[in-house]
Short mmCIF file of C-alpha atoms in Angstrom, two decimals:
data_model
loop_
_atom_site.label_atom_id
_atom_site.label_comp_id
_atom_site.label_asym_id
_atom_site.label_seq_id
_atom_site.Cartn_x
_atom_site.Cartn_y
_atom_site.Cartn_z
CA MET A 101 -85.21 -84.02 75.67
CA ASN A 102 -86.64 -81.41 78.01
CA ILE A 103 -84.79 -78.98 80.39
CA HIS A 104 -85.91 -76.97 83.33
CA GLU A 105 -87.14 -73.43 83.14
CA TYR A 106 -83.91 -71.78 84.59
CA GLN A 107 -81.82 -73.80 82.14
CA ALA A 108 -83.96 -72.68 79.25
CA LYS A 109 -83.63 -68.96 80.24
CA GLU A 110 -79.93 -69.24 80.71
CA LEU A 111 -79.75 -70.86 77.31
CA LEU A 112 -82.03 -68.33 75.59
CA ALA A 113 -80.14 -65.45 77.11
CA LYS A 114 -76.93 -66.63 75.37
CA PHE A 115 -78.78 -65.89 72.12
CA GLY A 116 -79.74 -62.45 73.25
CA VAL A 117 -83.28 -63.06 74.49
CA PRO A 118 -84.21 -60.66 77.20
CA VAL A 119 -84.83 -62.57 80.67
CA PRO A 120 -85.18 -61.38 84.18
CA ALA A 121 -82.21 -62.07 86.53
CA GLY A 122 -82.58 -65.34 88.50
CA PHE A 123 -80.67 -68.12 90.22
CA ALA A 124 -81.27 -71.83 90.72
CA ALA A 125 -81.31 -73.42 94.17
CA LEU A 126 -81.29 -76.97 95.46
CA THR A 127 -81.76 -76.05 99.22
CA VAL A 128 -83.65 -73.65 101.18
CA ASP A 129 -80.58 -71.74 102.17
CA GLU A 130 -79.61 -71.54 98.48
CA ALA A 131 -82.85 -70.05 97.68
CA VAL A 132 -82.41 -67.42 100.31
CA ALA A 133 -78.98 -66.72 99.07
CA ALA A 134 -80.38 -66.42 95.47
CA ALA A 135 -82.74 -63.71 96.56
CA ALA A 136 -79.96 -61.85 98.25
CA LYS A 137 -78.25 -61.45 94.94
CA LEU A 138 -81.28 -59.83 93.24
CA PRO A 139 -82.29 -56.19 93.59
CA GLY A 140 -85.68 -56.92 94.90
CA PRO A 141 -87.84 -55.97 96.70
CA LEU A 142 -90.05 -58.47 94.96
CA TYR A 143 -88.99 -62.15 94.29
CA VAL A 144 -90.65 -65.05 92.47
CA VAL A 145 -89.89 -68.48 93.81
CA LYS A 146 -90.74 -71.18 91.21
CA ALA A 147 -90.87 -75.03 91.50
CA GLN A 148 -88.66 -76.65 88.72
CA ILE A 149 -90.27 -79.67 87.37
CA HIS A 150 -90.80 -80.79 83.62
CA ALA A 151 -94.48 -79.84 83.45
CA GLY A 152 -96.56 -76.89 83.01
CA GLY A 153 -99.40 -75.52 85.12
CA ARG A 154 -97.29 -74.93 88.18
CA GLY A 155 -98.84 -71.80 89.25
CA LYS A 156 -102.28 -73.55 89.57
CA GLY A 157 -100.70 -76.84 90.92
CA LYS A 158 -101.11 -78.10 94.32
CA PHE A 159 -98.79 -79.92 96.68
CA LYS A 160 -99.85 -83.37 97.86
CA GLU A 161 -98.22 -82.78 101.16
CA LEU A 162 -99.68 -79.34 101.97
CA ALA A 163 -103.21 -78.19 102.76
CA PRO A 164 -105.58 -77.92 99.83
CA ASP A 165 -105.65 -74.03 100.10
CA ALA A 166 -101.92 -73.74 100.15
CA LYS A 167 -100.44 -71.85 97.11
CA GLY A 168 -99.06 -73.61 94.10
CA GLY A 169 -95.60 -73.98 92.64
CA VAL A 170 -95.03 -70.15 91.62
CA ARG A 171 -95.12 -67.87 94.59
CA LEU A 172 -94.36 -64.17 95.12
CA ALA A 173 -92.15 -63.23 98.04
CA ARG A 174 -91.51 -59.76 99.48
CA ASN A 175 -88.52 -60.50 101.80
CA ALA A 176 -86.16 -63.27 102.68
CA GLU A 177 -88.39 -64.83 105.19
CA GLU A 178 -91.10 -65.32 102.60
CA VAL A 179 -88.62 -66.81 100.21
CA ARG A 180 -87.48 -69.10 102.85
CA ALA A 181 -91.10 -70.15 103.62
CA ALA A 182 -91.99 -70.76 100.02
CA ALA A 183 -88.72 -72.92 99.43
CA ALA A 184 -89.42 -74.88 102.54
CA ASP A 185 -92.91 -75.67 101.26
CA MET A 186 -91.80 -76.72 97.87
CA LEU A 187 -88.58 -78.58 98.17
CA GLY A 188 -88.99 -82.33 98.70
CA ASN A 189 -92.79 -82.21 98.14
CA THR A 190 -94.85 -83.46 95.30
CA LEU A 191 -96.51 -80.98 92.93
CA VAL A 192 -99.54 -82.08 91.02
CA THR A 193 -100.54 -80.14 87.92
CA VAL A 194 -102.78 -80.68 84.89
CA GLN A 195 -99.63 -81.86 82.98
CA THR A 196 -98.23 -84.22 85.74
CA GLY A 197 -101.33 -86.35 86.13
CA GLU A 198 -102.46 -87.36 89.72
CA HIS A 199 -99.11 -88.91 90.84
CA GLY A 200 -97.38 -85.49 90.44
CA LYS A 201 -93.58 -84.73 90.42
CA GLN A 202 -91.35 -84.23 93.38
CA VAL A 203 -89.76 -80.72 93.40
CA ASN A 204 -85.91 -81.11 93.76
CA ARG A 205 -84.91 -77.60 92.37
CA LEU A 206 -86.19 -74.13 92.61
CA TYR A 207 -85.55 -71.03 90.45
CA VAL A 208 -85.68 -67.60 92.39
CA THR A 209 -86.07 -64.71 89.98
CA ASP A 210 -86.46 -60.99 90.29
CA GLY A 211 -90.04 -59.86 90.40
CA VAL A 212 -91.25 -57.37 87.74
CA ASP A 213 -94.43 -55.15 87.39
CA ILE A 214 -96.49 -56.67 84.48
CA ALA A 215 -98.51 -54.51 82.27
CA LYS A 216 -99.61 -57.10 79.67
CA GLU A 217 -99.02 -60.97 79.17
CA PHE A 218 -98.63 -62.64 75.76
CA TYR A 219 -97.97 -66.12 74.48
CA LEU A 220 -95.33 -66.88 71.90
CA ALA A 221 -94.09 -70.30 70.74
CA LEU A 222 -91.90 -71.96 68.12
CA LEU A 223 -92.39 -75.47 66.80
CA VAL A 224 -91.97 -77.71 63.92
CA ASP A 225 -95.03 -77.48 61.64
CA ARG A 226 -95.27 -81.21 60.62
CA VAL A 227 -97.66 -80.22 57.61
CA THR A 228 -95.23 -77.80 55.99
CA GLY A 229 -91.98 -79.17 57.47
CA ARG A 230 -91.10 -75.58 58.67
CA VAL A 231 -90.51 -73.73 61.76
CA ALA A 232 -93.79 -72.07 62.87
CA PHE A 233 -94.56 -69.15 65.17
CA VAL A 234 -97.67 -69.44 67.30
CA ALA A 235 -98.68 -66.19 68.95
CA SER A 236 -101.56 -65.01 71.09
CA THR A 237 -102.42 -61.76 72.96
CA GLU A 238 -103.98 -64.07 75.64
CA GLY A 239 -100.81 -65.20 77.47
CA GLY A 240 -100.69 -66.36 81.09
CA MET A 241 -101.96 -69.37 82.97
CA ASP A 242 -105.26 -69.66 81.07
CA ILE A 243 -103.76 -70.30 77.59
CA GLU A 244 -105.13 -73.84 77.43
CA THR A 245 -108.53 -72.37 77.88
CA VAL A 246 -108.00 -69.81 75.22
CA ALA A 247 -106.88 -72.63 72.82
CA HIS A 248 -110.12 -74.58 73.44
CA GLU A 249 -112.66 -71.77 73.68
CA SER A 250 -111.26 -68.94 71.60
CA PRO A 251 -108.89 -70.45 69.04
CA GLU A 252 -109.28 -67.54 66.80
CA LYS A 253 -107.12 -65.58 69.28
CA ILE A 254 -104.17 -67.74 68.46
CA GLN A 255 -102.20 -67.03 65.25
CA THR A 256 -99.75 -69.20 63.44
CA PHE A 257 -97.54 -68.73 60.53
CA ALA A 258 -94.40 -70.62 59.20
CA VAL A 259 -90.91 -69.49 58.15
CA ASP A 260 -89.60 -70.52 54.77
CA PRO A 261 -86.32 -72.26 55.40
CA ALA A 262 -84.93 -70.97 51.99
CA THR A 263 -85.12 -67.32 53.28
CA GLY A 264 -84.91 -67.79 57.04
CA PHE A 265 -86.26 -65.17 59.45
CA MET A 266 -86.95 -62.02 57.65
CA PRO A 267 -88.08 -58.59 58.81
CA HIS A 268 -91.61 -59.20 57.77
CA HIS A 269 -91.76 -62.15 60.18
CA GLY A 270 -90.85 -59.87 62.94
CA ARG A 271 -93.72 -57.42 61.89
CA ALA A 272 -96.01 -60.40 61.73
CA VAL A 273 -95.22 -61.43 65.41
CA ALA A 274 -95.68 -57.91 66.59
CA ALA A 275 -98.92 -57.63 64.75
CA ALA A 276 -100.22 -60.81 66.18
CA LEU A 277 -99.53 -59.60 69.63
CA GLY A 278 -101.20 -56.25 68.93
CA LEU A 279 -97.83 -54.30 69.64
CA LYS A 280 -96.75 -50.95 67.96
CA GLY A 281 -93.94 -48.45 68.09
CA ASP A 282 -90.92 -49.40 70.20
CA LEU A 283 -92.73 -52.47 71.61
CA ALA A 284 -93.29 -53.84 68.07
CA LYS A 285 -89.43 -53.43 67.33
CA GLN A 286 -88.69 -55.30 70.60
CA ALA A 287 -91.09 -58.13 69.70
CA ALA A 288 -89.54 -58.48 66.27
CA ASN A 289 -86.05 -58.67 67.84
CA VAL A 290 -87.19 -61.17 70.45
CA ALA A 291 -88.69 -63.25 67.72
CA SER A 292 -85.49 -63.20 65.68
CA LYS A 293 -83.48 -64.34 68.60
CA LEU A 294 -85.85 -67.07 69.53
CA TYR A 295 -85.59 -68.24 65.83
CA ASP A 296 -81.71 -68.34 66.02
CA ALA A 297 -82.06 -70.19 69.24
CA PHE A 298 -84.46 -72.76 67.76
CA LEU A 299 -82.24 -73.57 64.85
CA GLY A 300 -79.04 -73.26 66.77
CA THR A 301 -79.96 -75.86 69.39
CA ASP A 302 -82.09 -78.18 67.04
CA ALA A 303 -84.84 -77.46 69.27
CA ALA A 304 -88.26 -79.17 68.82
CA GLN A 305 -90.25 -76.53 70.84
CA ILE A 306 -89.67 -73.21 72.49
CA GLU A 307 -92.59 -72.05 74.41
CA ILE A 308 -92.71 -68.51 76.05
CA ASN A 309 -95.70 -67.97 78.41
CA PRO A 310 -95.82 -65.37 79.41
CA LEU A 311 -93.94 -63.04 77.29
CA ALA A 312 -94.65 -59.82 79.25
CA VAL A 313 -94.59 -56.07 78.69
CA THR A 314 -93.40 -54.32 81.98
CA ASP A 315 -94.70 -51.17 83.42
CA ASP A 316 -91.57 -49.43 82.18
CA GLY A 317 -92.13 -50.65 78.56
CA LYS A 318 -89.69 -53.45 78.41
CA LEU A 319 -90.49 -56.92 76.77
CA LEU A 320 -89.30 -59.80 78.96
CA VAL A 321 -89.42 -63.60 78.80
CA LEU A 322 -90.90 -64.55 82.16
CA ASP A 323 -91.31 -68.30 81.60
CA ALA A 324 -89.79 -70.67 79.07
CA LYS A 325 -90.14 -74.30 78.12
CA VAL A 326 -87.64 -75.75 75.74
CA GLY A 327 -87.38 -79.30 74.29
CA PHE A 328 -84.87 -80.63 71.87
CA ASP A 329 -84.89 -83.10 69.03
CA THR A 330 -83.41 -86.13 70.67
CA ASN A 331 -82.07 -87.43 67.38
CA ALA A 332 -79.87 -84.27 67.04
CA LEU A 333 -78.35 -84.30 70.54
CA PHE A 334 -75.18 -85.89 69.23
CA ARG A 335 -74.39 -82.47 67.82
CA HIS A 336 -74.81 -80.84 71.20
CA LYS A 337 -72.90 -82.40 73.79
CA ASP A 338 -73.29 -79.24 76.02
CA LEU A 339 -77.10 -79.69 75.89
CA LEU A 340 -76.90 -83.42 77.07
CA GLU A 341 -75.22 -82.04 80.34
CA LEU A 342 -78.50 -80.25 81.02
CA ARG A 343 -80.38 -83.54 81.21
CA ASP A 344 -82.17 -84.16 84.60
CA GLU A 345 -82.88 -87.96 84.74
CA THR A 346 -84.81 -87.52 87.91
CA GLU A 347 -87.59 -85.98 85.84
CA GLU A 348 -87.87 -88.92 83.35
CA ASP A 349 -90.06 -91.91 83.73
CA PRO A 350 -87.84 -94.74 85.03
CA SER A 351 -88.96 -97.06 82.37
CA GLU A 352 -88.45 -94.50 79.57
CA LEU A 353 -84.90 -93.90 81.04
CA GLU A 354 -84.07 -97.50 81.12
CA ALA A 355 -85.24 -97.82 77.50
CA SER A 356 -83.08 -95.04 76.32
CA LYS A 357 -79.98 -97.03 77.44
CA TYR A 358 -80.93 -99.56 74.90
CA ASP A 359 -81.95 -97.19 72.18
CA LEU A 360 -85.56 -98.22 72.48
CA ALA A 361 -88.36 -95.90 71.53
CA TYR A 362 -90.59 -96.30 74.56
CA ILE A 363 -93.43 -94.19 75.87
CA LYS A 364 -95.43 -95.12 78.90
CA LEU A 365 -99.26 -94.97 78.53
CA ASP A 366 -102.18 -95.48 80.90
CA GLY A 367 -103.58 -98.80 79.52
CA ASP A 368 -103.20 -102.36 80.38
CA ILE A 369 -102.02 -104.17 77.24
CA GLY A 370 -98.24 -103.98 76.84
CA CYS A 371 -97.08 -103.68 73.15
CA MET A 372 -93.68 -104.63 71.57
CA VAL A 373 -93.53 -103.88 67.91
CA ASN A 374 -90.88 -103.08 65.36
CA GLY A 375 -91.48 -99.96 63.35
CA ALA A 376 -93.38 -96.81 64.52
CA GLY A 377 -96.21 -96.96 62.15
CA LEU A 378 -96.99 -100.55 62.99
CA ALA A 379 -96.74 -99.78 66.74
CA MET A 380 -99.31 -96.95 66.15
CA ALA A 381 -101.65 -99.53 64.25
CA THR A 382 -101.20 -101.94 66.92
CA MET A 383 -102.15 -99.54 69.71
CA ASP A 384 -105.27 -98.49 67.56
CA ILE A 385 -106.41 -102.12 67.07
CA ILE A 386 -106.12 -102.88 70.76
CA LYS A 387 -108.37 -99.93 71.58
CA LEU A 388 -110.77 -100.99 68.73
CA ASN A 389 -111.14 -104.25 70.52
CA GLY A 390 -112.03 -102.76 73.83
CA MET A 391 -108.88 -102.31 75.68
CA PHE A 392 -106.11 -99.74 75.97
CA PRO A 393 -102.33 -99.90 75.31
CA ALA A 394 -100.06 -99.59 78.28
CA ASN A 395 -97.20 -98.35 76.21
CA PHE A 396 -95.68 -97.32 72.87
CA LEU A 397 -92.54 -99.51 72.19
CA ASP A 398 -90.61 -99.64 68.95
CA VAL A 399 -87.58 -102.07 69.09
CA GLY A 400 -86.45 -100.83 65.70
CA GLY A 401 -85.31 -102.67 62.47
CA GLY A 402 -81.93 -104.03 63.78
CA ALA A 403 -82.58 -105.13 67.27
CA ASN A 404 -80.52 -108.10 68.74
CA LYS A 405 -81.55 -110.66 71.43
CA GLU A 406 -80.26 -108.44 74.26
CA LYS A 407 -82.30 -105.44 73.03
CA VAL A 408 -85.55 -107.55 72.67
CA THR A 409 -84.85 -109.02 76.28
CA ALA A 410 -84.59 -105.55 77.68
CA ALA A 411 -87.81 -104.39 75.96
CA PHE A 412 -89.76 -107.29 77.24
CA LYS A 413 -88.42 -106.73 80.79
CA ILE A 414 -89.30 -103.02 80.58
CA ILE A 415 -92.95 -103.83 79.56
CA LEU A 416 -93.29 -106.38 82.27
CA ALA A 417 -91.89 -103.91 84.90
CA ASP A 418 -95.15 -101.96 84.57
CA PRO A 419 -97.57 -103.23 87.36
CA ALA A 420 -100.44 -101.95 85.20
CA VAL A 421 -99.82 -104.41 82.32
CA LYS A 422 -102.33 -107.24 82.32
CA GLY A 423 -101.23 -108.78 79.00
CA ILE A 424 -98.61 -108.37 76.28
CA LEU A 425 -99.01 -108.36 72.45
CA VAL A 426 -95.84 -108.71 70.41
CA ASN A 427 -96.41 -107.79 66.81
CA ILE A 428 -93.30 -108.18 64.63
CA PHE A 429 -92.96 -107.93 60.76
CA GLY A 430 -89.42 -109.12 60.16
CA GLY A 431 -87.37 -107.44 57.54
CA ILE A 432 -83.91 -106.57 58.70
CA MET A 433 -85.25 -107.70 62.05
CA LYS A 434 -85.34 -111.60 61.96
CA CYS A 435 -88.24 -113.36 63.60
CA ASP A 436 -86.13 -116.09 65.19
CA ILE A 437 -83.99 -113.40 67.02
CA ILE A 438 -87.21 -111.79 68.32
CA ALA A 439 -88.53 -115.19 69.46
CA GLU A 440 -85.05 -115.98 71.37
CA GLY A 441 -85.50 -112.52 73.10
CA ILE A 442 -89.01 -113.26 74.17
CA VAL A 443 -88.33 -116.59 75.44
CA ALA A 444 -85.22 -115.50 77.35
CA ALA A 445 -87.05 -112.47 78.93
CA ALA A 446 -90.21 -114.34 79.83
CA LYS A 447 -88.16 -117.09 81.56
CA GLU A 448 -85.92 -114.50 83.55
CA VAL A 449 -88.93 -112.47 84.88
CA ASN A 450 -91.25 -115.45 85.49
CA LEU A 451 -93.97 -114.38 83.03
CA SER A 452 -97.28 -114.31 84.88
CA VAL A 453 -99.57 -112.46 82.31
CA PRO A 454 -101.03 -113.59 78.97
CA LEU A 455 -98.71 -113.21 76.02
CA VAL A 456 -99.89 -113.22 72.29
CA VAL A 457 -97.34 -113.16 69.54
CA ARG A 458 -97.71 -112.42 65.98
CA LEU A 459 -94.73 -113.05 63.83
CA GLU A 460 -94.35 -112.42 60.00
CA GLY A 461 -91.39 -112.11 57.62
CA THR A 462 -87.78 -113.25 57.79
CA ASN A 463 -87.17 -116.64 59.39
CA VAL A 464 -90.80 -116.58 60.58
CA GLU A 465 -90.94 -120.45 60.61
CA GLU A 466 -87.87 -120.73 62.79
CA GLY A 467 -89.36 -118.02 65.14
CA LYS A 468 -92.55 -119.83 65.56
CA LYS A 469 -90.70 -122.98 66.19
CA ILE A 470 -88.71 -121.49 69.07
CA LEU A 471 -91.93 -120.16 70.64
CA ALA A 472 -93.79 -123.42 70.27
CA THR A 473 -90.99 -125.43 71.90
CA SER A 474 -90.24 -122.95 74.64
CA GLY A 475 -92.59 -124.56 77.17
CA LEU A 476 -94.18 -121.21 77.85
CA ALA A 477 -97.91 -120.38 77.59
CA ILE A 478 -97.47 -118.24 74.45
CA VAL A 479 -100.53 -117.70 72.26
CA PRO A 480 -99.68 -117.54 68.46
CA ALA A 481 -101.70 -115.25 66.22
CA ASN A 482 -102.07 -115.40 62.38
CA ASP A 483 -102.45 -111.60 61.82
CA LEU A 484 -102.89 -108.19 63.58
CA GLY A 485 -106.60 -108.46 63.91
CA ASP A 486 -106.39 -112.00 65.24
CA ALA A 487 -103.65 -111.04 67.64
CA ALA A 488 -105.59 -108.08 69.08
CA ARG A 489 -108.76 -110.28 69.60
CA LYS A 490 -106.74 -112.87 71.29
CA ILE A 491 -104.95 -110.73 73.73
CA VAL A 492 -108.18 -109.06 74.84
CA ALA A 493 -109.86 -112.46 75.22
CA GLU A 494 -107.00 -113.78 77.29
CA VAL A 495 -106.73 -110.79 79.53
CA LYS A 496 -110.46 -110.88 80.27
CA ALA A 497 -110.34 -114.60 80.90
CA ALA A 498 -107.52 -114.21 83.33
CA ALA A 499 -109.41 -111.34 85.24
#
């Protein structure tokens, strides 16, 4: 689960992380009122969407040369103008894709004089199973370019969970950022607080870009992106209250109601599989046969008929889907239950795209019989390779 920048900063501040003053706003008048609470004379008006690259983004409804989703304002009138431009309009960034995201919230912060910008992030290193720091002296809007063109400027190291964050970790962060003296001490303190926040919230990622040195020698978090481990949210009811469902894909939101692992992709073959590894293999073999998956969907090992029906309907709700491949290996999940769900969903939504089903495992013969006698145009497959070839052929034949 991701949260907005203003929520991330408020959360990090509770752990002692230094952030500039700022207030959220849902209307133009609230944005102006927020600026009035700040010392000024410089303000920053920031669009709040769950995507990076806002500063370089463009609004669909504005002129191509209009400023992006992060703007400086020197008085209340400029704050009002920036807020009026952003609210209700669609911001397109490198992370939103061409469809963009509608801006429904703003964050008005106090402007600061920046001497230097850095990049600092914490994430889970899947190789070591440890929390890792990622640091670079090249912070700011071009960090993606740095990662591609100058990866040597990005340093990474992990923290041993047996010891936790130690003073030498703080010194390592300061050294990676090229800071000395009092700024090195500040960097070590910020890193320590961020580590506490990471563990304390069961975060999956904390990204600070930029971490800035101000002209008066202070280290401040000027932007923050925080995401949490969804599987740990049952321990953090307060964090669940920060969820903004308007920022989530409607299909993914619907899937979460049924505890389905669903991620929308850009392809044209819908996939319904049980097991994450099998789902990945299914997507790979679809691509190997010349087409692209429209989604990742793992129905899990203990799905019932209702859950399978919901999963099937979510796939079919995607207008890009030109065919569906169901790949089930029944262990705890019984093939006849899967078959009943497929038939129920296909009849309810009036299936109009090719459907290939590969079943194997518990009650497989019963499942195949249910499909064969359903009266639906379901194409059976013997194995995964056979299923992929058949769904690609069916889609091309229907085109």
